[in-house]
CSV table of C-alpha atoms and ligand atoms in Angstrom, one decimal:
chain,number,residue,atom,x,y,z
A,1,MET,CA,163.8,75.6,3.4
A,2,GLU,CA,161.2,77.8,5.2
A,3,PRO,CA,159.5,75.9,8.0
A,4,ALA,CA,155.8,75.2,7.4
A,5,PRO,CA,153.6,77.8,9.1
A,6,ARG,CA,152.0,76.7,12.3
A,7,LYS,CA,150.3,78.3,15.2
A,8,VAL,CA,151.0,78.2,18.9
A,9,PHE,CA,148.6,79.2,21.7
A,10,VAL,CA,150.2,79.9,25.1
A,11,LYS,CA,148.1,80.2,28.2
A,12,THR,CA,149.9,81.7,31.1
A,13,TYR,CA,149.0,81.2,34.8
A,14,GLY,CA,150.8,82.5,37.9
A,15,CYS,CA,153.4,85.2,38.3
A,16,GLN,CA,155.1,87.8,36.1
A,17,MET,CA,158.0,85.5,35.5
A,18,ASN,CA,155.6,83.1,33.8
A,19,VAL,CA,154.5,86.0,31.6
A,20,TYR,CA,158.1,86.7,30.7
A,21,ASP,CA,158.8,83.0,30.1
A,22,SER,CA,155.8,82.6,27.8
A,23,ALA,CA,157.2,85.4,25.6
A,24,ARG,CA,160.5,83.6,25.6
A,25,MET,CA,158.8,80.3,24.5
A,26,ARG,CA,157.1,82.2,21.6
A,27,ASP,CA,160.5,83.6,20.6
A,28,VAL,CA,162.1,80.1,20.6
A,29,LEU,CA,159.2,78.8,18.5
A,30,ALA,CA,159.2,81.6,15.9
A,31,PRO,CA,162.1,80.2,13.8
A,32,LEU,CA,160.3,76.9,13.7
A,33,GLY,CA,157.4,78.5,11.8
A,34,TYR,CA,155.1,79.0,14.8
A,35,SER,CA,153.2,82.2,15.0
A,36,GLU,CA,151.0,83.2,17.9
A,37,THR,CA,147.2,82.6,18.0
A,38,THR,CA,144.9,83.8,20.7
A,39,THR,CA,142.6,80.8,20.7
A,40,PRO,CA,143.3,77.1,21.1
A,41,GLU,CA,140.8,76.3,18.3
A,42,ASP,CA,143.3,76.9,15.5
A,43,ALA,CA,146.5,76.0,17.4
A,44,ASP,CA,148.8,73.2,16.3
A,45,LEU,CA,150.5,73.5,19.7
A,46,VAL,CA,149.0,74.6,23.0
A,47,ILE,CA,151.3,75.4,25.8
A,48,LEU,CA,149.9,75.7,29.3
A,49,ASN,CA,152.5,77.7,31.3
A,50,THR,CA,151.4,76.7,34.8
A,51,CYS,CA,151.6,77.8,38.4
A,52,HIS,CA,151.9,75.5,41.4
A,53,ILE,CA,151.8,78.1,44.2
A,54,ARG,CA,148.4,77.2,45.6
A,55,GLU,CA,146.2,74.1,45.1
A,56,LYS,CA,143.6,76.1,43.1
A,57,ALA,CA,146.2,77.4,40.7
A,58,ALA,CA,147.5,73.8,40.1
A,59,GLU,CA,144.1,72.2,39.7
A,60,LYS,CA,143.0,74.7,37.0
A,61,VAL,CA,145.5,73.1,34.7
A,62,TYR,CA,143.7,69.7,34.8
A,63,SER,CA,140.3,71.2,33.9
A,64,GLU,CA,141.9,73.1,31.1
A,65,ILE,CA,143.5,69.9,29.8
A,66,GLY,CA,140.1,68.4,29.9
A,67,ARG,CA,138.7,71.0,27.6
A,68,LEU,CA,141.7,70.8,25.3
A,69,ARG,CA,141.4,67.0,25.0
A,70,ARG,CA,138.0,67.5,23.2
A,71,LEU,CA,139.6,69.9,20.7
A,72,LYS,CA,142.5,67.5,20.2
A,73,ARG,CA,140.1,64.6,19.5
A,74,ALA,CA,138.0,66.7,17.1
A,75,ARG,CA,141.2,67.7,15.3
A,76,ALA,CA,142.4,64.1,15.0
A,77,GLU,CA,139.0,63.1,13.5
A,78,GLN,CA,139.6,65.7,10.7
A,79,GLY,CA,143.1,64.1,10.1
A,80,GLY,CA,144.9,67.0,11.8
A,81,GLU,CA,147.1,67.2,14.9
A,82,MET,CA,147.1,69.3,18.0
A,83,LEU,CA,149.9,68.9,20.6
A,84,ILE,CA,149.3,69.7,24.2
A,85,ALA,CA,152.3,70.8,26.3
A,86,VAL,CA,152.4,71.5,30.0
A,87,ALA,CA,155.2,73.9,31.1
A,88,GLY,CA,155.9,75.9,34.2
A,89,CYS,CA,155.9,75.1,37.8
A,90,VAL,CA,153.2,72.3,37.8
A,91,ALA,CA,155.2,70.6,35.1
A,92,GLN,CA,158.4,70.9,37.3
A,93,ALA,CA,156.6,69.7,40.4
A,94,GLU,CA,154.5,66.9,39.0
A,95,GLY,CA,156.5,65.7,35.9
A,96,GLU,CA,155.4,62.1,34.9
A,97,GLU,CA,152.4,62.3,37.1
A,98,ILE,CA,150.8,64.7,34.6
A,99,VAL,CA,150.9,62.3,31.7
A,100,ARG,CA,149.6,59.5,34.0
A,101,ARG,CA,146.7,61.7,35.1
A,102,ALA,CA,146.1,63.3,31.7
A,103,PRO,CA,147.3,61.0,28.9
A,104,SER,CA,146.3,63.5,26.2
A,105,VAL,CA,149.3,65.6,27.2
A,106,ASP,CA,152.2,65.2,24.7
A,107,LEU,CA,155.0,67.2,26.4
A,108,VAL,CA,155.9,68.2,29.9
A,109,PHE,CA,158.8,70.4,30.7
A,110,GLY,CA,159.9,72.7,33.6
A,111,PRO,CA,161.0,76.3,33.6
A,112,GLN,CA,164.7,75.4,33.1
A,113,GLY,CA,164.0,73.5,29.9
A,114,TYR,CA,162.5,76.2,27.6
A,115,HIS,CA,165.6,76.6,25.5
A,116,ARG,CA,165.3,72.9,24.7
A,117,LEU,CA,161.8,73.2,23.3
A,118,PRO,CA,162.8,72.7,19.7
A,119,GLN,CA,164.6,69.4,20.6
A,120,LEU,CA,161.6,68.3,22.7
A,121,LEU,CA,159.2,69.0,19.9
A,122,ALA,CA,161.4,67.1,17.4
A,123,ARG,CA,161.5,64.1,19.7
A,124,LYS,CA,157.7,64.1,19.9
A,125,LYS,CA,157.3,64.5,16.1
A,126,SER,CA,159.7,61.6,15.6
A,127,GLY,CA,157.1,59.3,17.2
A,128,GLU,CA,158.2,59.3,20.8
A,129,GLY,CA,155.4,58.9,23.4
A,130,PRO,CA,154.8,61.6,25.9
A,131,VAL,CA,158.1,63.6,26.3
A,132,VAL,CA,158.8,64.6,29.9
A,133,GLU,CA,161.8,66.7,30.8
A,134,THR,CA,162.2,68.1,34.3
A,135,GLU,CA,165.9,67.9,34.8
A,136,PHE,CA,167.8,71.0,35.7
A,137,PRO,CA,170.2,71.2,32.7
A,138,ALA,CA,173.7,72.4,33.3
A,139,GLU,CA,173.8,75.0,30.5
A,140,ASP,CA,172.6,78.6,30.9
A,141,LYS,CA,169.1,78.7,29.3
A,142,PHE,CA,169.3,82.5,29.0
A,143,GLU,CA,172.3,82.1,26.5
A,144,THR,CA,169.8,80.6,24.1
A,145,LEU,CA,166.6,82.3,25.2
A,146,ARG,CA,167.1,85.7,23.4
A,147,THR,CA,164.4,88.3,23.4
A,148,GLY,CA,162.8,88.3,20.0
A,149,GLN,CA,160.5,90.7,18.2
A,150,LEU,CA,157.5,89.8,20.2
A,151,ALA,CA,159.0,91.1,23.4
A,152,GLY,CA,159.1,94.7,22.5
A,153,LYS,CA,155.5,95.2,21.6
A,154,GLY,CA,154.7,97.6,24.4
A,155,VAL,CA,156.5,100.4,26.2
A,156,ALA,CA,156.7,98.5,29.4
A,157,ALA,CA,158.5,95.2,29.6
A,158,PHE,CA,159.6,92.5,32.0
A,159,LEU,CA,163.2,91.3,32.2
A,160,THR,CA,164.2,88.4,34.4
A,161,VAL,CA,167.5,89.0,36.2
A,162,GLN,CA,167.4,86.3,38.8
A,163,GLU,CA,165.5,83.0,39.2
A,164,GLY,CA,164.9,80.5,41.9
A,165,CYS,CA,165.1,80.8,45.7
A,166,ASP,CA,167.2,79.4,48.6
A,167,LYS,CA,165.0,80.8,51.4
A,168,PHE,CA,162.7,77.8,51.8
A,169,CYS,CA,159.8,79.5,53.6
A,170,THR,CA,157.9,76.5,55.0
A,171,PHE,CA,154.7,77.1,53.0
A,172,CYS,CA,156.3,77.7,49.6
A,173,VAL,CA,156.9,75.5,46.5
A,174,VAL,CA,159.1,77.9,44.6
A,175,PRO,CA,162.5,76.6,45.8
A,176,TYR,CA,161.4,73.2,44.4
A,177,THR,CA,159.8,74.4,41.1
A,178,ARG,CA,162.3,77.1,40.2
A,179,GLY,CA,165.4,75.6,41.8
A,180,ALA,CA,168.3,77.3,43.5
A,181,GLU,CA,168.8,81.0,43.4
A,182,ALA,CA,170.7,82.0,40.3
A,183,SER,CA,171.5,85.4,38.8
A,184,ARG,CA,172.1,86.3,35.2
A,185,PRO,CA,175.4,87.9,34.3
A,186,ARG,CA,175.2,91.7,34.0
A,187,GLU,CA,176.3,91.8,30.3
A,188,GLN,CA,173.4,89.5,29.3
A,189,ILE,CA,170.9,91.7,31.1
A,190,MET,CA,172.4,94.9,29.7
A,191,ALA,CA,172.2,93.5,26.2
A,192,GLU,CA,168.6,92.5,26.6
A,193,ALA,CA,167.7,95.9,28.1
A,194,ARG,CA,169.4,97.7,25.1
A,195,ARG,CA,167.4,95.6,22.7
A,196,LEU,CA,164.2,96.4,24.6
A,197,ALA,CA,165.1,100.2,24.5
A,198,ALA,CA,165.7,99.9,20.8
A,199,GLN,CA,162.3,98.4,20.3
A,200,GLY,CA,160.7,101.3,22.1
A,201,VAL,CA,160.5,100.1,25.6
A,202,ARG,CA,160.6,102.9,28.2
A,203,GLU,CA,160.0,101.1,31.4
A,204,ILE,CA,161.6,97.8,32.6
A,205,THR,CA,160.5,95.7,35.5
A,206,LEU,CA,163.3,93.5,36.7
A,207,LEU,CA,162.0,90.1,37.7
A,208,GLY,CA,163.2,87.6,40.2
A,209,GLN,CA,161.7,85.3,42.9
A,210,ASN,CA,164.0,87.2,45.2
A,211,VAL,CA,165.1,90.0,42.9
A,212,ASN,CA,167.0,91.9,45.5
A,213,ALA,CA,169.2,88.8,46.2
A,214,TYR,CA,170.6,89.5,42.7
A,215,HIS,CA,174.4,89.0,42.6
A,216,GLY,CA,175.5,88.8,39.0
A,217,SER,CA,179.0,89.0,37.8
A,218,ASP,CA,180.1,92.4,36.5
A,219,GLY,CA,182.4,90.9,33.9
A,220,GLY,CA,185.5,91.8,35.8
A,221,GLY,CA,185.2,88.9,38.2
A,222,ARG,CA,183.4,90.9,40.9
A,223,THR,CA,179.8,90.4,41.9
A,224,MET,CA,177.3,93.1,41.6
A,225,GLY,CA,174.1,93.6,43.6
A,226,LEU,CA,170.7,94.9,42.4
A,227,ALA,CA,171.6,98.5,43.3
A,228,GLY,CA,174.6,98.3,41.0
A,229,LEU,CA,172.5,96.8,38.2
A,230,VAL,CA,169.8,99.4,38.5
A,231,ALA,CA,172.5,102.1,38.3
A,232,GLU,CA,173.9,100.6,35.1
A,233,LEU,CA,170.5,100.1,33.5
A,234,SER,CA,169.6,103.7,34.2
A,235,SER,CA,172.3,104.8,31.9
A,236,ILE,CA,170.7,103.2,28.8
A,237,PRO,CA,169.3,105.9,26.6
A,238,GLY,CA,165.5,105.5,26.2
A,239,ILE,CA,165.0,103.6,29.5
A,240,GLU,CA,163.1,106.1,31.6
A,241,ARG,CA,161.8,104.0,34.4
A,242,LEU,CA,162.9,101.0,36.4
A,243,ARG,CA,161.0,98.7,38.8
A,244,TYR,CA,161.8,95.4,40.4
A,245,THR,CA,159.8,92.6,42.0
A,246,THR,CA,159.6,90.6,44.2
A,247,SER,CA,161.9,91.6,47.0
A,248,HIS,CA,162.5,89.9,50.3
A,249,PRO,CA,162.9,92.0,53.5
A,250,ARG,CA,166.2,90.2,54.3
A,251,ASP,CA,167.8,91.4,51.1
A,252,MET,CA,166.8,95.0,51.3
A,253,THR,CA,170.4,96.4,51.3
A,254,GLU,CA,171.5,99.9,52.3
A,255,ASP,CA,172.7,100.6,48.7
A,256,LEU,CA,169.4,99.6,47.3
A,257,ILE,CA,167.5,101.8,49.7
A,258,ALA,CA,170.0,104.6,48.8
A,259,ALA,CA,169.2,104.0,45.1
A,260,HIS,CA,165.5,104.8,45.9
A,261,ALA,CA,166.6,108.1,47.3
A,262,GLY,CA,169.1,109.0,44.6
A,263,ASN,CA,168.0,107.5,41.3
A,264,PRO,CA,165.0,109.3,39.8
A,265,LYS,CA,164.5,106.5,37.3
A,266,LEU,CA,163.9,104.0,40.0
A,267,MET,CA,160.1,104.2,40.6
A,268,PRO,CA,158.8,104.9,44.1
A,269,TYR,CA,157.0,101.7,44.5
A,270,LEU,CA,158.1,98.7,46.5
A,271,HIS,CA,156.6,95.2,46.7
A,272,LEU,CA,157.9,93.9,49.9
A,273,PRO,CA,155.9,90.9,51.2
A,274,VAL,CA,155.8,90.2,55.0
A,275,GLN,CA,153.2,87.4,55.0
A,276,SER,CA,152.3,87.8,58.6
A,277,GLY,CA,152.6,90.3,61.5
A,278,SER,CA,153.0,87.6,64.2
A,279,ASP,CA,156.5,86.7,65.3
A,280,THR,CA,155.4,83.1,66.1
A,281,ILE,CA,154.0,82.7,62.6
A,282,LEU,CA,157.0,84.4,60.9
A,283,LYS,CA,159.2,82.0,62.8
A,284,ALA,CA,157.1,79.0,61.8
A,285,MET,CA,157.2,80.2,58.2
A,286,ASN,CA,161.0,80.4,58.3
A,287,ARG,CA,161.0,84.0,57.1
A,288,GLY,CA,164.1,84.9,59.0
A,289,HIS,CA,162.9,88.2,60.4
A,290,THR,CA,160.5,89.6,63.0
A,291,ALA,CA,157.6,92.0,62.6
A,292,ALA,CA,159.7,94.7,64.3
A,293,ASP,CA,162.6,94.1,61.8
A,294,TYR,CA,160.1,94.7,59.0
A,295,MET,CA,158.8,97.9,60.6
A,296,ARG,CA,162.3,99.2,61.2
A,297,LEU,CA,163.0,98.5,57.5
A,298,ILE,CA,159.9,100.3,56.4
A,299,ASP,CA,161.0,103.3,58.5
A,300,LYS,CA,164.4,103.3,57.0
A,301,ILE,CA,163.0,103.1,53.4
A,302,ARG,CA,160.5,105.8,54.1
A,303,ARG,CA,163.2,108.1,55.6
A,304,ALA,CA,165.2,107.6,52.3
A,305,LYS,CA,162.2,108.0,50.0
A,306,PRO,CA,159.2,109.5,51.9
A,307,ASP,CA,156.7,109.2,49.0
A,308,ILE,CA,157.4,105.5,48.3
A,309,ALA,CA,154.3,103.4,47.8
A,310,MET,CA,154.4,100.0,49.6
A,311,SER,CA,152.8,96.8,48.5
A,312,GLY,CA,152.8,93.4,50.1
A,313,ASP,CA,151.7,89.8,50.2
A,314,PHE,CA,149.9,88.1,53.1
A,315,ILE,CA,148.9,84.6,54.0
A,316,VAL,CA,146.0,84.0,56.4
A,317,GLY,CA,145.4,80.7,58.2
A,318,PHE,CA,149.0,79.5,58.2
A,319,PRO,CA,149.1,76.3,60.4
A,320,GLY,CA,148.8,77.3,64.1
A,321,GLU,CA,147.7,80.9,63.4
A,322,THR,CA,145.5,82.1,66.3
A,323,GLU,CA,143.1,85.0,66.4
A,324,LYS,CA,145.8,86.9,68.2
A,325,ASP,CA,148.4,86.1,65.5
A,326,PHE,CA,145.9,87.3,62.9
A,327,GLU,CA,145.3,90.5,64.8
A,328,SER,CA,149.1,91.2,64.7
A,329,THR,CA,148.9,90.9,60.9
A,330,LEU,CA,146.1,93.5,60.8
A,331,GLN,CA,148.3,95.7,63.0
A,332,ILE,CA,151.3,95.5,60.8
A,333,ILE,CA,149.0,96.5,57.8
A,334,ARG,CA,147.7,99.4,59.8
A,335,ASP,CA,151.2,100.4,60.8
A,336,THR,CA,152.7,100.1,57.3
A,337,GLY,CA,149.9,101.6,55.2
A,338,TYR,CA,149.8,99.8,51.8
A,339,ALA,CA,149.1,101.2,48.4
A,340,SER,CA,148.1,97.7,47.3
A,341,ALA,CA,148.4,94.2,48.7
A,342,PHE,CA,147.8,90.6,47.7
A,343,SER,CA,146.4,88.2,50.2
A,344,PHE,CA,145.8,84.5,50.2
A,345,LYS,CA,144.4,81.7,52.2
A,346,TYR,CA,147.1,79.3,53.2
A,347,SER,CA,147.1,76.4,50.9
A,348,PRO,CA,149.0,73.2,52.0
A,349,ARG,CA,151.4,72.2,49.3
A,350,PRO,CA,152.7,68.6,48.9
A,351,GLY,CA,156.3,68.3,50.0
A,352,THR,CA,156.5,71.6,52.0
A,353,PRO,CA,157.1,71.4,55.7
A,354,ALA,CA,154.0,73.5,56.6
A,355,ALA,CA,151.7,71.0,54.9
A,356,ASP,CA,152.6,68.5,57.6
A,357,MET,CA,152.2,70.8,60.6
A,358,ALA,CA,149.7,69.5,63.1
A,359,VAL,CA,147.3,72.4,63.6
A,360,GLN,CA,145.7,73.3,60.3
A,361,VAL,CA,143.3,76.2,60.5
A,362,PRO,CA,139.7,75.4,59.5
A,363,GLU,CA,138.6,76.7,56.1
A,364,ALA,CA,135.8,78.9,57.5
A,365,GLU,CA,138.3,80.6,59.8
A,366,LYS,CA,140.6,81.3,56.8
A,367,ASP,CA,137.6,82.7,54.9
A,368,ALA,CA,136.7,85.1,57.7
A,369,ARG,CA,140.3,86.3,58.2
A,370,LEU,CA,140.8,86.8,54.5
A,371,GLN,CA,137.7,88.9,54.3
A,372,ALA,CA,138.7,91.1,57.2
A,373,LEU,CA,142.2,91.6,55.9
A,374,GLN,CA,141.0,92.5,52.4
A,375,LYS,CA,138.6,95.0,53.8
A,376,LEU,CA,141.4,96.7,55.5
A,377,VAL,CA,143.8,96.8,52.5
A,378,THR,CA,141.0,97.9,50.2
A,379,ALA,CA,140.3,100.8,52.5
A,380,GLN,CA,144.0,101.7,52.5
A,381,GLN,CA,144.3,101.4,48.7
A,382,THR,CA,141.2,103.6,48.2
A,383,ALA,CA,142.7,106.2,50.6
A,384,PHE,CA,146.0,106.1,48.8
A,385,ASN,CA,144.4,106.6,45.4
A,386,ARG,CA,142.1,109.4,46.6
A,387,GLN,CA,145.0,111.4,47.8
A,388,MET,CA,146.3,111.6,44.2
A,389,VAL,CA,143.4,113.9,43.2
A,390,GLY,CA,144.6,117.4,42.7
A,391,ARG,CA,148.2,116.3,42.2
A,392,THR,CA,150.3,116.3,39.1
A,393,LEU,CA,151.9,113.0,38.3
A,394,PRO,CA,154.3,111.9,35.5
A,395,VAL,CA,152.4,109.3,33.5
A,396,LEU,CA,154.0,107.0,31.0
A,397,LEU,CA,151.4,106.5,28.2
A,398,GLU,CA,151.2,102.8,27.5
A,399,LYS,CA,148.3,101.8,25.3
A,400,PRO,CA,144.9,102.9,23.9
A,401,GLY,CA,142.1,103.0,26.4
A,402,ARG,CA,138.6,101.5,26.1
A,403,ASP,CA,137.1,104.6,24.5
A,404,PRO,CA,138.4,106.1,21.2
A,405,GLY,CA,140.7,109.0,21.8
A,406,GLN,CA,141.7,107.7,25.2
A,407,LEU,CA,145.0,106.4,26.5
A,408,VAL,CA,146.0,104.5,29.6
A,409,GLY,CA,149.3,105.1,31.3
A,410,LYS,CA,151.0,104.4,34.6
A,411,SER,CA,151.8,106.7,37.4
A,412,PRO,CA,155.1,106.2,39.3
A,413,TYR,CA,153.0,104.4,41.9
A,414,LEU,CA,151.8,101.8,39.4
A,415,GLN,CA,148.3,103.2,39.2
A,416,PRO,CA,146.6,103.0,35.8
A,417,VAL,CA,145.8,106.6,34.6
A,418,HIS,CA,143.3,107.4,31.9
A,419,VAL,CA,143.9,110.5,29.9
A,420,SER,CA,142.7,111.6,26.4
A,421,GLY,CA,145.1,111.5,23.5
A,422,GLY,CA,146.0,109.8,20.3
A,423,PRO,CA,148.0,106.6,19.8
A,424,HIS,CA,151.0,108.7,18.5
A,425,LEU,CA,151.6,109.7,22.1
A,426,ILE,CA,152.2,106.2,23.3
A,427,GLY,CA,155.7,105.9,24.9
A,428,MET,CA,155.7,109.5,26.1
A,429,ILE,CA,155.7,110.7,29.7
A,430,VAL,CA,153.2,113.5,30.3
A,431,ASP,CA,152.6,115.5,33.5
A,432,ALA,CA,149.0,114.6,34.2
A,433,HIS,CA,146.8,116.6,36.5
A,434,ILE,CA,144.8,114.0,38.4
A,435,THR,CA,141.1,114.9,38.5
A,436,GLY,CA,139.3,111.6,39.2
A,437,VAL,CA,139.7,108.3,40.9
A,438,GLY,CA,137.9,105.0,40.1
A,439,SER,CA,138.0,101.7,42.0
A,440,ASN,CA,141.4,100.8,40.7
A,441,SER,CA,142.6,103.7,38.5
A,442,LEU,CA,142.9,107.4,38.1
A,443,SER,CA,141.9,109.8,35.4
A,444,GLY,CA,143.4,113.2,34.5
A,445,HIS,CA,144.4,115.6,31.8
A,446,TYR,CA,147.6,117.3,30.8
A,447,ASP,CA,148.2,120.7,29.3
A,448,GLN,CA,150.1,119.9,26.2
A,449,ALA,CA,151.6,117.0,24.5
A,450,VAL,CA,155.4,117.1,24.8
B,1,SAH,N1,159.2,85.3,46.3
B,1,SAH,C1,158.1,86.0,46.8
B,1,SAH,C2,156.9,85.1,46.7
B,1,SAH,C3,156.5,84.4,45.6
B,1,SAH,S1,155.0,83.5,45.8
B,1,SAH,C4,158.4,86.3,48.2
B,1,SAH,O1,159.2,85.8,48.9
B,1,SAH,O2,157.7,87.2,48.7
B,1,SAH,C5,153.8,84.9,45.9
B,1,SAH,C6,153.0,84.8,47.1
B,1,SAH,O3,152.2,83.7,47.2
B,1,SAH,C7,153.8,84.8,48.4
B,1,SAH,O4,154.3,86.0,48.8
B,1,SAH,C8,152.7,84.3,49.4
B,1,SAH,O5,152.0,85.3,49.9
B,1,SAH,C9,151.8,83.5,48.5
B,1,SAH,N2,152.0,82.0,48.7
B,1,SAH,C10,153.1,81.3,48.5
B,1,SAH,N3,152.8,80.0,48.9
B,1,SAH,C11,151.6,79.9,49.4
B,1,SAH,C12,150.8,78.9,50.0
B,1,SAH,N4,151.2,77.7,50.1
B,1,SAH,N5,149.5,79.2,50.3
B,1,SAH,C13,149.0,80.5,50.2
B,1,SAH,N6,149.7,81.5,49.7
B,1,SAH,C14,151.0,81.2,49.3
B,2,SF4,FE1,158.8,81.3,48.4
B,2,SF4,FE2,159.9,82.3,50.6
B,2,SF4,FE3,161.4,81.9,48.4
B,2,SF4,FE4,159.5,83.8,48.4
B,2,SF4,S1,161.3,83.8,49.7
B,2,SF4,S2,159.9,82.3,46.8
B,2,SF4,S3,157.9,82.9,49.6
B,2,SF4,S4,160.4,80.3,49.6
B,3,F3S,FE1,153.5,80.2,40.4
B,3,F3S,FE2,155.9,79.3,39.7
B,3,F3S,FE3,155.4,81.9,39.7
B,3,F3S,S1,154.6,78.5,41.3
B,3,F3S,S2,153.9,82.1,41.3
B,3,F3S,S3,154.4,80.4,38.4
B,3,F3S,S4,157.3,80.9,40.3
């Protein structure tokens, strides 16, 4: 019997892995009759795929639940039903606490439970109270979580190859919410990449909390690092571009650096967070490297791939951070020169060692430092974008632009590029002559469609 048609609305917070996971949840629900809707108003099931990384991100969930509760009540008054589910990292971190604080929530399950979603829904439908599932199951969720039709809508796709983290930076919740570092076997990844290529995907971004710690099995009992995986993925016909994120400086191996020099499909863009430029703070953060180690690494990478664009993450106001420490962070930014960067005010997270450190930095201080840091990276980003004018860049055309007859693509350096062209060109790589630069994008034209 065909399942009754229903609608699911998934709201995604946080990182790219959550974006990937949300697509997997839609895939798992499709055989149960659920199709996607873009508003909660007509949804039978609303899933909030949450992020716990900073307090603000986590608190957003509760205000969203508050709004949904009204919709749920209105639906019940009409004799209908709307289920509210909380998934993702807040679910993993807070579990039962969520249903205590927000009794309108029907289901709570963490990132390791997505393949069990059909069973969890069945339990709920059979009359169980709130269903909370935050165990780390023994089975491999990726065995069941296959990419479905929805995954290949675009020409650029994410593919999770590694999940979890064993590094335990003292500020970070990820090792607790995503669990221990685990890599997917190579064959599973290759199969998924081939499916994506068959659906028209041309660019794959490999995802992992520490993606360069990847150590999957190669099928023959040996382990394979990210460089090896990248090499194999490059051989799949149709896959023209590969990227990976997020990398940790400690796992930037020689062979991965060599891949940047030797593999033209590996894009010259590297997100390599350093968080701080002060050795005192790096030590307190448990990052496992010094500022000089990072600079040596950047040198080595740039020697191998001179045009590589660097990106990073920074935290200001980590406990005990002095003006002098902060100045060292500005210095490492000046020395590195970033094409883009993400920066955050330190947010104490329950259960992490840094939250209990004695000297917390006042909020006003954090605000001032964040502003100064962002001013510097914005200047670097603008300079980086401006130097593209007059150059010819290969641009992967991804989707229609805002204006009719316009397309948006990506440069190798992850910059959005606006060109003119019809939708039939989507998926092509054109050599675009860059003529203009906006605040966050480029524009250009190309001589002929290939
Ligand atoms: N695995 C990645 C980071 C994932 S979290 C890595 O190791 O680089 C993304 C970013 O959020 C981090 O790089 C850090 O800059 C920021 N972040 C993490 N915890 C934070 C906290 N408690 N307060 C503020 N920013 C934080
Ligand atoms: Fe968090 Fe550090 Fe692991 Fe990155 S390396 S996920 S910042 S604990
Ligand atoms: Fe947030 Fe979890 Fe990603 S805490 S950043 S959604 S791994």
